[in-house]
GROMACS .gro file of C-alpha atoms in nm:
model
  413
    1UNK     CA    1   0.000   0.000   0.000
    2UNK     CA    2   0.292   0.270  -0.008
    3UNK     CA    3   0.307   0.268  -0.360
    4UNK     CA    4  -0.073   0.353  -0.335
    5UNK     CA    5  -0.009   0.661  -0.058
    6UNK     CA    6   0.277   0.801  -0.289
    7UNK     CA    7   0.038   0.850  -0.541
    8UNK     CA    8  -0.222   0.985  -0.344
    9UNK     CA    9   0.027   1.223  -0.218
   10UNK     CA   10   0.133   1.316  -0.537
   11UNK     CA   11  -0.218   1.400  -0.688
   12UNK     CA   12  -0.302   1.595  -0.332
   13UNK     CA   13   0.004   1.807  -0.361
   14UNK     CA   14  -0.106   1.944  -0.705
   15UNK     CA   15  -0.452   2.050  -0.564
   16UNK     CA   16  -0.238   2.245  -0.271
   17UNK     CA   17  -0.194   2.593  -0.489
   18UNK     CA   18  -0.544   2.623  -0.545
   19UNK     CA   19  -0.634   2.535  -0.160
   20UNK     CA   20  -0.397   2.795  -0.075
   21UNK     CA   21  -0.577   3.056  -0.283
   22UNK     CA   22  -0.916   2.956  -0.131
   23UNK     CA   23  -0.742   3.062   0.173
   24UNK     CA   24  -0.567   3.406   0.087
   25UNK     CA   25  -0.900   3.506  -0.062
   26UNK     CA   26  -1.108   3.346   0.260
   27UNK     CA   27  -1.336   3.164   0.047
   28UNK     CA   28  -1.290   2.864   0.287
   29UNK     CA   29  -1.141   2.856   0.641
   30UNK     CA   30  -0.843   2.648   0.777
   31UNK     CA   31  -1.064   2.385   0.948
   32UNK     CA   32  -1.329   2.362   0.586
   33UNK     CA   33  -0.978   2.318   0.420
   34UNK     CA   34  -0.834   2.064   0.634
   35UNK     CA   35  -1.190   1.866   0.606
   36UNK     CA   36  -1.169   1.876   0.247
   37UNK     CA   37  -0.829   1.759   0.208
   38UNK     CA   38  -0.950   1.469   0.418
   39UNK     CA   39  -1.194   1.347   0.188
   40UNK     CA   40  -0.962   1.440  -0.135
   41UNK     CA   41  -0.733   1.196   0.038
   42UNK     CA   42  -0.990   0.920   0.079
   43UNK     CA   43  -1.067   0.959  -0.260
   44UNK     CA   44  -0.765   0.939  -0.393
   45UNK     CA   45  -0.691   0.621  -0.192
   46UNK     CA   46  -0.984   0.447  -0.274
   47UNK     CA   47  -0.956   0.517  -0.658
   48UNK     CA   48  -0.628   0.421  -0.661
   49UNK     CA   49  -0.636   0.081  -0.443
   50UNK     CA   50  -0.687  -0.251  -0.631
   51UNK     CA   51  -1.011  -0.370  -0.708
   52UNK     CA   52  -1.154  -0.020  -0.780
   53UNK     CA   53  -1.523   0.032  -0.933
   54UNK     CA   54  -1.617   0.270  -1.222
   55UNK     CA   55  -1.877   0.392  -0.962
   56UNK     CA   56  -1.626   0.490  -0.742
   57UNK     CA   57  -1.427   0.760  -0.970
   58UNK     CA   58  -1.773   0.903  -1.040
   59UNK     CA   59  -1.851   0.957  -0.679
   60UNK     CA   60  -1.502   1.105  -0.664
   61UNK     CA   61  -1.614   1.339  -0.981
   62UNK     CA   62  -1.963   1.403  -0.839
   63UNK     CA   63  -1.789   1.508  -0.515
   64UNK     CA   64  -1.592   1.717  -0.708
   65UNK     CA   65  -1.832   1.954  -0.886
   66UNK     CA   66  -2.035   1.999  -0.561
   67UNK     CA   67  -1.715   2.145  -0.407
   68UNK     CA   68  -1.663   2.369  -0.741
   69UNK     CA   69  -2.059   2.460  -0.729
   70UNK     CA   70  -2.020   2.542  -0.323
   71UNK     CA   71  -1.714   2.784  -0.446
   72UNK     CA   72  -1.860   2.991  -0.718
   73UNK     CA   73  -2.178   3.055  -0.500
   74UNK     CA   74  -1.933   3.187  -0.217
   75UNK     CA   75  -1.742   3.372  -0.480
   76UNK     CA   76  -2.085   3.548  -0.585
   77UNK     CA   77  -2.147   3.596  -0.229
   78UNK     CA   78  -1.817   3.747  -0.152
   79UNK     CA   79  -1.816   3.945  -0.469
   80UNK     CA   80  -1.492   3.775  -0.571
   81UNK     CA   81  -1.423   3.770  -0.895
   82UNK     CA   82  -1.065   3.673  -1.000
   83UNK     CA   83  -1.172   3.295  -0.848
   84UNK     CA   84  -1.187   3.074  -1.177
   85UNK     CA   85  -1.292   2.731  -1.244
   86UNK     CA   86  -1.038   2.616  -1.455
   87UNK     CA   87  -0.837   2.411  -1.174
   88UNK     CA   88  -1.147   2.281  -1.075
   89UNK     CA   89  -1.206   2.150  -1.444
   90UNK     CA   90  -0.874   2.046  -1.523
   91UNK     CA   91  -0.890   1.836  -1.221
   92UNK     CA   92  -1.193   1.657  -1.324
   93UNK     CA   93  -1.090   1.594  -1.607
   94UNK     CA   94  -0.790   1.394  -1.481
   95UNK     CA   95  -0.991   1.181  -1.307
   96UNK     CA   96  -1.181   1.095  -1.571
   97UNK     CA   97  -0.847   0.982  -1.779
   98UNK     CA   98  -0.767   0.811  -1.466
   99UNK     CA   99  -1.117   0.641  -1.474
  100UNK     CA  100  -1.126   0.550  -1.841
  101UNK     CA  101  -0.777   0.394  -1.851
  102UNK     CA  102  -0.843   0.159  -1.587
  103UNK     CA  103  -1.203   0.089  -1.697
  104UNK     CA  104  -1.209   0.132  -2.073
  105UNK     CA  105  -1.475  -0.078  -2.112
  106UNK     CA  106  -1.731   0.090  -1.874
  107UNK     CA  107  -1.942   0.245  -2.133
  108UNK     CA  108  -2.182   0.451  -1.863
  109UNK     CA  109  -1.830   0.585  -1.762
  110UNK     CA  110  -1.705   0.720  -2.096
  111UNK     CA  111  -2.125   0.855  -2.119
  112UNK     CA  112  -2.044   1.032  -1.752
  113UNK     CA  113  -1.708   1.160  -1.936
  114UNK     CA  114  -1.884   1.259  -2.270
  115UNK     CA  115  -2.150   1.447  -2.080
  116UNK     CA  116  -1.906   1.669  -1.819
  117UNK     CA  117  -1.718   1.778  -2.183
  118UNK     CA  118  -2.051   1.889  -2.270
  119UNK     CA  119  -2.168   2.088  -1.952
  120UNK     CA  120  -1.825   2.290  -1.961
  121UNK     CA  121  -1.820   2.312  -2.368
  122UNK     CA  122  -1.466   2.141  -2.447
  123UNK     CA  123  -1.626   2.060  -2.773
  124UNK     CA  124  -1.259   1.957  -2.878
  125UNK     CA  125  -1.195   1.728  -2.578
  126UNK     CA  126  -1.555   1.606  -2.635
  127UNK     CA  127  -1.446   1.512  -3.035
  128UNK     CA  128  -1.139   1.346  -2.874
  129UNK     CA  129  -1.331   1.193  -2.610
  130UNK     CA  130  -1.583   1.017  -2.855
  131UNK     CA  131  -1.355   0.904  -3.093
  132UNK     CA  132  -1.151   0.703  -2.846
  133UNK     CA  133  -1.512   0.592  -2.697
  134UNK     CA  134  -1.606   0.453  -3.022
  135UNK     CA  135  -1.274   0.290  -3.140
  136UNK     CA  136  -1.292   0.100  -2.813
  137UNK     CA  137  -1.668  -0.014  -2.799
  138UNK     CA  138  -1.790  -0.041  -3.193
  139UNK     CA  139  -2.122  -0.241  -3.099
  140UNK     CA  140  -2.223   0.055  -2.850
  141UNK     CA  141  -2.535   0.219  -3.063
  142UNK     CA  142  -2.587   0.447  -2.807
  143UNK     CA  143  -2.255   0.648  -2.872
  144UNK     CA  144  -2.315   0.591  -3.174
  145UNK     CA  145  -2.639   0.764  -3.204
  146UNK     CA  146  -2.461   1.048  -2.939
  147UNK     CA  147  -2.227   1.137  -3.145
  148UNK     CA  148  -2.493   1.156  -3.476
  149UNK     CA  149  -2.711   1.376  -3.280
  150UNK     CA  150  -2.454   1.593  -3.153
  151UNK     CA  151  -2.353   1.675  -3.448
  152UNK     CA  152  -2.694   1.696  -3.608
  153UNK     CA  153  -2.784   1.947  -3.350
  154UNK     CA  154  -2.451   2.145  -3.473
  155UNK     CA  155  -2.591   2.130  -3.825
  156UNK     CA  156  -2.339   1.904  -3.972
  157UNK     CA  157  -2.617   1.669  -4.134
  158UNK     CA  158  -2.340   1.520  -4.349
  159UNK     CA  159  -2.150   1.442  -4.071
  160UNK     CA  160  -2.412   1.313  -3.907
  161UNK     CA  161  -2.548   1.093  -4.155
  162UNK     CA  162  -2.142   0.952  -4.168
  163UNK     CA  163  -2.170   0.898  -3.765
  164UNK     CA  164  -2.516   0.681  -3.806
  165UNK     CA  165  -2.404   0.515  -4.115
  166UNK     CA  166  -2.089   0.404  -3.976
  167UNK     CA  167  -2.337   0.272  -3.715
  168UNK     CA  168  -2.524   0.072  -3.851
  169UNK     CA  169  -2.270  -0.119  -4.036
  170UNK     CA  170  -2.181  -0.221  -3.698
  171UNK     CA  171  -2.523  -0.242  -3.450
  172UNK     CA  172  -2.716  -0.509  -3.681
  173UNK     CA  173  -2.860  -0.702  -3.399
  174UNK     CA  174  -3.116  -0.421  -3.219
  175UNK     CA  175  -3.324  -0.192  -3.438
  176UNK     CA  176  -3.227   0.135  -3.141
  177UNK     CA  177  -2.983   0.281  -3.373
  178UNK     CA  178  -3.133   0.265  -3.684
  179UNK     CA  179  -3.476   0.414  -3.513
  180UNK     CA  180  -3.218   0.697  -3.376
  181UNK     CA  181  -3.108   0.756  -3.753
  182UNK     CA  182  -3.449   0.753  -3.881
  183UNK     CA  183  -3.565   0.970  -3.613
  184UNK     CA  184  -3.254   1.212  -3.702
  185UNK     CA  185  -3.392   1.237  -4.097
  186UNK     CA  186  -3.733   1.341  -3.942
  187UNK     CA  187  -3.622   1.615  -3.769
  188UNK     CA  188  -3.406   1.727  -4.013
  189UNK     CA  189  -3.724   1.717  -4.242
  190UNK     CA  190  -3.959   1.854  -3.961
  191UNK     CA  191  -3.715   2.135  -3.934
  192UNK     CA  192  -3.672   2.229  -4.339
  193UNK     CA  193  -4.046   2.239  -4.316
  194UNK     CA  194  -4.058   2.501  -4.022
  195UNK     CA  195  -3.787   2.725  -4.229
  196UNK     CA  196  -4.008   2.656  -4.511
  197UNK     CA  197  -4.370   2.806  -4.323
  198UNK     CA  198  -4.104   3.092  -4.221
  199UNK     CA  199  -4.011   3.056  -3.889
  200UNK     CA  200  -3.671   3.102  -3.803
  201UNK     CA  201  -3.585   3.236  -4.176
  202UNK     CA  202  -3.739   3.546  -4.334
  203UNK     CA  203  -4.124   3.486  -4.556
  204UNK     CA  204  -4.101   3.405  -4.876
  205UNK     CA  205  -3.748   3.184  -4.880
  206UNK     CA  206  -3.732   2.920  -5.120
  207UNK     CA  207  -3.650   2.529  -5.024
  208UNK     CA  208  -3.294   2.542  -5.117
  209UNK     CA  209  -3.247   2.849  -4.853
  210UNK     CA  210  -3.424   2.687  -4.637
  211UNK     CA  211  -3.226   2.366  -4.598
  212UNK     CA  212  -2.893   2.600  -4.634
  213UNK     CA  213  -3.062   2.797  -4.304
  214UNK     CA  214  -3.114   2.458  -4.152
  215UNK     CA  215  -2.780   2.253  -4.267
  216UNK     CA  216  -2.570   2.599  -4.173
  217UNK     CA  217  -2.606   2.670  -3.855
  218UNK     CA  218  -2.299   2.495  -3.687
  219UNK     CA  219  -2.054   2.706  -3.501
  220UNK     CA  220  -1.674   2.721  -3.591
  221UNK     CA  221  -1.522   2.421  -3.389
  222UNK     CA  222  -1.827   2.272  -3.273
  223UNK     CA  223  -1.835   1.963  -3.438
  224UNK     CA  224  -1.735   1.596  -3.409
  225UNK     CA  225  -1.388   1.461  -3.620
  226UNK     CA  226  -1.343   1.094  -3.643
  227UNK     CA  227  -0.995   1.173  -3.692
  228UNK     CA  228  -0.661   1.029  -3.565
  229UNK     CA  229  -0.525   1.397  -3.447
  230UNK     CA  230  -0.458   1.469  -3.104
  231UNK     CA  231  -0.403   1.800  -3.144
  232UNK     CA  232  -0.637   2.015  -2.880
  233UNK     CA  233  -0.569   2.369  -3.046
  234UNK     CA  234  -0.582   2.258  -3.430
  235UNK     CA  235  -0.757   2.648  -3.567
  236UNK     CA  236  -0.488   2.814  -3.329
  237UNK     CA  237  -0.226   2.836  -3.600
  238UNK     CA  238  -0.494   2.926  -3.879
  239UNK     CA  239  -0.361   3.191  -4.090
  240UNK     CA  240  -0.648   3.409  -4.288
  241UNK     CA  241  -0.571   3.431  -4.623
  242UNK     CA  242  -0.675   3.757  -4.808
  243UNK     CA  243  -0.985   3.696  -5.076
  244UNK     CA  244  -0.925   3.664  -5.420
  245UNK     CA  245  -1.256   3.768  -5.503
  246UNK     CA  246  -1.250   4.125  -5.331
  247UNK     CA  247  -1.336   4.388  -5.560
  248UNK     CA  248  -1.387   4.180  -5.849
  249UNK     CA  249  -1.786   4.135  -6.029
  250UNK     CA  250  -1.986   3.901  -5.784
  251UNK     CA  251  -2.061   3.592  -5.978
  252UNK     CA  252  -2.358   3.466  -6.103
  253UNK     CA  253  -2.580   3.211  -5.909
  254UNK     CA  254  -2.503   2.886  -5.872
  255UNK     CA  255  -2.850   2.775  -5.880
  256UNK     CA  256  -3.135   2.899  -6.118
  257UNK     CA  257  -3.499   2.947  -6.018
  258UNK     CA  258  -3.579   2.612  -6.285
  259UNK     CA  259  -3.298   2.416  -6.075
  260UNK     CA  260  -3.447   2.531  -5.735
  261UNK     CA  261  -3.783   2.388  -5.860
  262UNK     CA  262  -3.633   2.079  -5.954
  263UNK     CA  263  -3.468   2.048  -5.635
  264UNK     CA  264  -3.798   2.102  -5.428
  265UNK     CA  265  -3.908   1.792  -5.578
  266UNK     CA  266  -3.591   1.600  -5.451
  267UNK     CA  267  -3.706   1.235  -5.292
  268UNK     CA  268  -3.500   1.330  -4.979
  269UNK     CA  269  -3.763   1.609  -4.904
  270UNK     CA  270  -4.052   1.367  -4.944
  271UNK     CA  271  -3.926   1.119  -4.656
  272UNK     CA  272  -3.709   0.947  -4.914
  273UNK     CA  273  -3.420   0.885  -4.687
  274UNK     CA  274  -3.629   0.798  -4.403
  275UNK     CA  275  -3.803   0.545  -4.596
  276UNK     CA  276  -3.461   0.371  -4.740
  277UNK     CA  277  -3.356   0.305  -4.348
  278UNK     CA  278  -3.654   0.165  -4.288
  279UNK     CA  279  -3.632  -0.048  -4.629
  280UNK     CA  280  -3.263  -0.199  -4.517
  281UNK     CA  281  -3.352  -0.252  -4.187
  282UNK     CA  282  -3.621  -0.533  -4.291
  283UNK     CA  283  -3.273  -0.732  -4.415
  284UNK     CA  284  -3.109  -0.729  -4.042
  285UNK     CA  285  -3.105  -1.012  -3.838
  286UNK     CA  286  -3.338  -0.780  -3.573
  287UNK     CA  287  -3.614  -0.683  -3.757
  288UNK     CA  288  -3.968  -0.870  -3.665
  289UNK     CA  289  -4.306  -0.677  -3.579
  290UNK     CA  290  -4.143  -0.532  -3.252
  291UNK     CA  291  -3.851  -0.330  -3.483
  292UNK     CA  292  -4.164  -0.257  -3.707
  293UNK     CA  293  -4.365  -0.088  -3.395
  294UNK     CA  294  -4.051   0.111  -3.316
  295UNK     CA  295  -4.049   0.240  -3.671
  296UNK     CA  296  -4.413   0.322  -3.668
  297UNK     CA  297  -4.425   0.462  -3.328
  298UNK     CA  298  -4.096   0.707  -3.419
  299UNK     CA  299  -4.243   0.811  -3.750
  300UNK     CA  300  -4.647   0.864  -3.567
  301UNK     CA  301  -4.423   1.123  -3.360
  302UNK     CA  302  -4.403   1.332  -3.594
  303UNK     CA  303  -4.776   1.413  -3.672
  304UNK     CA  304  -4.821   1.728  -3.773
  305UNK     CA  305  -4.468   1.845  -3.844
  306UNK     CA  306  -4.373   1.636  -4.176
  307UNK     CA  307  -4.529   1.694  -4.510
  308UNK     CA  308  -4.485   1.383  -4.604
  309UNK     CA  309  -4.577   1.198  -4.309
  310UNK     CA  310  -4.866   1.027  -4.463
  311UNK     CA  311  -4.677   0.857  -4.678
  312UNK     CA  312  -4.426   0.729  -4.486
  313UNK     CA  313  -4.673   0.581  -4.269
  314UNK     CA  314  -4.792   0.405  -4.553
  315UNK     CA  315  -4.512   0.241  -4.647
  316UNK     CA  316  -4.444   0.116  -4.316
  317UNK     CA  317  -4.809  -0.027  -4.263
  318UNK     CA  318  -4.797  -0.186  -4.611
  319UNK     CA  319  -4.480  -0.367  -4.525
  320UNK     CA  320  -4.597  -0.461  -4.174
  321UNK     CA  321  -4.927  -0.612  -4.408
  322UNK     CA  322  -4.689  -0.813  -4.635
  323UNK     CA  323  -4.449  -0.949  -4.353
  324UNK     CA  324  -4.680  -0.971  -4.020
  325UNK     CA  325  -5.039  -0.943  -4.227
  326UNK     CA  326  -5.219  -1.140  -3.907
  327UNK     CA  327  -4.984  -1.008  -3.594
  328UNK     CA  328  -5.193  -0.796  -3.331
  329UNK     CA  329  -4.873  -0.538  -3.416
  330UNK     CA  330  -4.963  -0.476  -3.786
  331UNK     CA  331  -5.343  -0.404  -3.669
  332UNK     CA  332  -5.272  -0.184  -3.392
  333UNK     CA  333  -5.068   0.051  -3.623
  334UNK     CA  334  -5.328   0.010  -3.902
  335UNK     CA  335  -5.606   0.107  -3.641
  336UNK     CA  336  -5.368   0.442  -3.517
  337UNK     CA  337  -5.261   0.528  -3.869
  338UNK     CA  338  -5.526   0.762  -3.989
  339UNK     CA  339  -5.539   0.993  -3.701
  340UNK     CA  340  -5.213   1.036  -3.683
  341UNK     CA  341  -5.112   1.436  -3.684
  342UNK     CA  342  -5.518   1.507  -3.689
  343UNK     CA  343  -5.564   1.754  -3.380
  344UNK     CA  344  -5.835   1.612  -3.132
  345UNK     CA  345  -6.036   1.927  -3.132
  346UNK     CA  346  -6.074   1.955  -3.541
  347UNK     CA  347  -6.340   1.910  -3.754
  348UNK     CA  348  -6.131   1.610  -3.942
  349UNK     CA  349  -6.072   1.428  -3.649
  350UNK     CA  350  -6.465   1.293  -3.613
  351UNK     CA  351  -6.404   1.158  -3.979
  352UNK     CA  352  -6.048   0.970  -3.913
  353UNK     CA  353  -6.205   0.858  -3.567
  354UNK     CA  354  -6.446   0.662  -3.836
  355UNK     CA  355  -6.200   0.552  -4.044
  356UNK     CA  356  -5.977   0.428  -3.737
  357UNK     CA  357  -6.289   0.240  -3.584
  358UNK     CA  358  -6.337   0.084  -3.933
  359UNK     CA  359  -5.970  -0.058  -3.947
  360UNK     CA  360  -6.078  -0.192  -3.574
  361UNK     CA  361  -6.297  -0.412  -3.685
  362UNK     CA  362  -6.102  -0.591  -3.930
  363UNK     CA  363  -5.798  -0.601  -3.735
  364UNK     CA  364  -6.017  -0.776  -3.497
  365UNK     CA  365  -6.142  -1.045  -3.706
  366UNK     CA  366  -5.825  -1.163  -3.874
  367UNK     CA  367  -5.579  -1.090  -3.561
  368UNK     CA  368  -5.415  -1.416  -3.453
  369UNK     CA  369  -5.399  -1.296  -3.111
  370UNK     CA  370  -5.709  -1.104  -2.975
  371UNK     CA  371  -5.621  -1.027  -2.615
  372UNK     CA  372  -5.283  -0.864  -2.725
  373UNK     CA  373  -5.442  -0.656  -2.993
  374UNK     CA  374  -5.752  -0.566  -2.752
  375UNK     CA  375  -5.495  -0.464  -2.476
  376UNK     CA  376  -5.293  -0.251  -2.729
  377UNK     CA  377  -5.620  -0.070  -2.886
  378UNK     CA  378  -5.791  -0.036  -2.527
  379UNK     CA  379  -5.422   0.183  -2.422
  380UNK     CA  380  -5.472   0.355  -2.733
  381UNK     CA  381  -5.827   0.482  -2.693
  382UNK     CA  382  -5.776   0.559  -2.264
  383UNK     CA  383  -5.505   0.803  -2.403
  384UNK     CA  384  -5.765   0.945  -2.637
  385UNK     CA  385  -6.057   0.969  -2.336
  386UNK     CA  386  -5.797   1.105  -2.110
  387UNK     CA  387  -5.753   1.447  -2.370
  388UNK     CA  388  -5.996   1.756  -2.168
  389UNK     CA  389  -6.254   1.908  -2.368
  390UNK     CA  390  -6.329   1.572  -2.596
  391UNK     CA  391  -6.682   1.577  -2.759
  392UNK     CA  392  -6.896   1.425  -2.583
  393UNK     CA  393  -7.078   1.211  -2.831
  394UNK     CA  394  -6.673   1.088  -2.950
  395UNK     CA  395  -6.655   0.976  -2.558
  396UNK     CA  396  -6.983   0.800  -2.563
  397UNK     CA  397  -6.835   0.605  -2.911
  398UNK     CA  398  -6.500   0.559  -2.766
  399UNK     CA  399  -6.650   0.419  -2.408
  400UNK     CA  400  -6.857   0.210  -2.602
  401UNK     CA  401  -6.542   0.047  -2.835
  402UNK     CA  402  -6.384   0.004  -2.531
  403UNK     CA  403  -6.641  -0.226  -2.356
  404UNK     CA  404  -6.645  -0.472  -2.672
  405UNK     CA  405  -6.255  -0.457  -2.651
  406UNK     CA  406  -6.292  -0.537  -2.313
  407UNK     CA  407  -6.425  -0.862  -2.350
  408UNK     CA  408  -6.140  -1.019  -2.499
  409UNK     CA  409  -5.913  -0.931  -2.226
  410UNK     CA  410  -5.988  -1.180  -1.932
  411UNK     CA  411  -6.009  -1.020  -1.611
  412UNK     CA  412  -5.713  -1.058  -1.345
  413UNK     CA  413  -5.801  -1.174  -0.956
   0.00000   0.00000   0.00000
């Protein structure tokens, strides 16, 4: 155990500058000092005895930020101001390396890791971080679909699409990734509609504009390289070179208005790419009616919000007919299709309500498993009766649906 006190020792003494400060600048006393070197200590030992857990350097890391979080409230107190929390940071940090060196295959710990790079915005560190996370665990779909949203949310949709393509390739045996990738495309297409209606972009903005608004909006830096550099200050060197095209005649446009019309008919605007994930994900080993409920389930999300929802739900519902025509899956999403998006309070929703209790019947009658289908449509239509202000005379039809649905379901002592 000496071994393990010299290294305790050794990470305590590199704390001891910033202690000191704390106590030139009174933002903790001698005996809150001693206490907290204490418990640094016990840390330190128990992280770095054998037999250690992951949970145990996140307790140490948790401890951590409540003592950073207890200092910048007494520096706002105090009115200090030339108290910063890059130590404090830099510190953490090490722990983490600490952690994910001896645990490398913890995944929650490299989340825990991925997700304090985030809170303090090392977006760098956080590319670093995730490429080392993902060389080590290839199977993991959820950092796989962390890094694709991450970078979605930047605006890289390119890079994005790389991140959740790469993905799949590897994640064949659960459907969670390629739902995560589909549900990407969808609100990448739920937000080039908004720009399109005019919110976030100025009325009257074409499609192309639209998607440029929506595809440009990531922030110099901010986005994730699957590269093999290490380097931490990589635009630090970046020399700006002077324009060539300064005070020369601005060129013409790239794209016509006969080429912008063209391009607002492009399949990838009407669900196309959504609809090709779904496609390839009926050849994986996973898919059955439970990856088919997933899909439907994802895409019904979106009522409202995508054009060309409609469709989409149609071609999931016509495959779930020609793979699982009798499953109590394929007629509980055949049943839910048509009111899908339709606003509870609308004149239309009375007429898909009819259409919906239609599809009931015949899902019904050629179901190969009543109770399971009866137990999914009763769910659906108690989250219908539980919306305020519903008609009365759709609650009377809906109470009544439920009571024949009911009788399939045998009752539990």
């Amino acid at each position: 155990m000496a071994g393990v006190s010299d290294k305790a020792r050794f990470y305590l003494e590199r704390a001891a500058p910033q202690l000191r400060e704390w106590e030139e600048k009174e933002i903790f006393s001698k005996e809150e000092i001693r206490s907290l070197v204490t418990k640094r200590s016990d840390y330190e030992h128990q992280i770095l005895a054998p037999g250690t857990k992951p949970t145990d350097f996140l307790s140490y890391v948790e401890w951590e930020r409540s003592l950073e979080r207890l200092r910048a409230k007494r520096c706002k107190r105090l009115r200090i101001h030339n108290s910063t929390s890059h130590a404090s940071e830099a510190r953490t940090f090490g722990i983490f390396e600490r952690a994910v060196l001896k645990h490398p295959g913890s995944i929650p710990l490299w989340r825990a890791y991925l997700d304090f790079a985030a809170s303090v915005k090392a977006t760098k560190r956080w590319r670093q971080i995730i490429t080392r996370a993902l060389r080590l665990h290839p199977s993991s779909a959820s950092l796989w679909a962390l890094a694709g949203r991450r970078a979605a949310q930047n605006g890289d949709m390119e890079r994005a699409r790389g991140h959740f393509l790469r993905g799949c390739r590897f994640c064949v045996t659960a459907p969670d990734l390629w739902v995560e990738y589909a549900r990407c495309e969808m609100e990448w297409l739920a937000k080039v509609e908004a720009k399109r209606a005019g919110k976030g972009v100025r009325k009257g903005v074409n499609v192309m504009e639209a998607i440029k608004a929506t595809e440009g909006a990531e922030a110099d830096g901010d986005f994730i390289g699957m590269d093999d550099s290490d380097d931490e200050d990589e635009d630090g060197d970046m020399v700006d070179m002077p324009d060539p095209d300064v005070g020369q005649k601005p060129k013409p446009k790239v794209f016509d208005e006969e080429t912008s019309k063209k391009l607002e008919q492009s399949p990838a605007l009407s669900g196309a790419i959504p609809m090709a994930i779904f496609d390839i994900s009926k050849k994986q080993q996973f898919w059955g009616p439970a990856a088919a409920e997933m899909f439907f389930d994802m895409f019904a999300g979106f009522g409202g919000r995508v054009e060309c929802l409609g469709r989409i739900l149609d071609h999931v519902t016509d495959a779930m007919e020609e793979a699982f025509l009798t499953h109590p899956v394929t007629g509980s999403c055949e049943v839910r299709q048509p009111i899908v998006g339709v606003a509870i309070n609308t004149a239309e929703f009375p007429k898909a309500l009819r259409v919906s209790l239609d599809r009931l019947k015949v899902a019904m009658f050629q179901s190969e498993d009543k109770k399971v289908l009866a137990q999914k449509l009763i769910a659906w239509i108690d989250s219908i009766l539980a919306v305020e202000g519903l008609d009365g005379a759709i609650q009377v039809v809906l109470a009544h649906t439920k009571m024949g649905l009911e009788k399939h379901v045998p009752e539990t002592k």
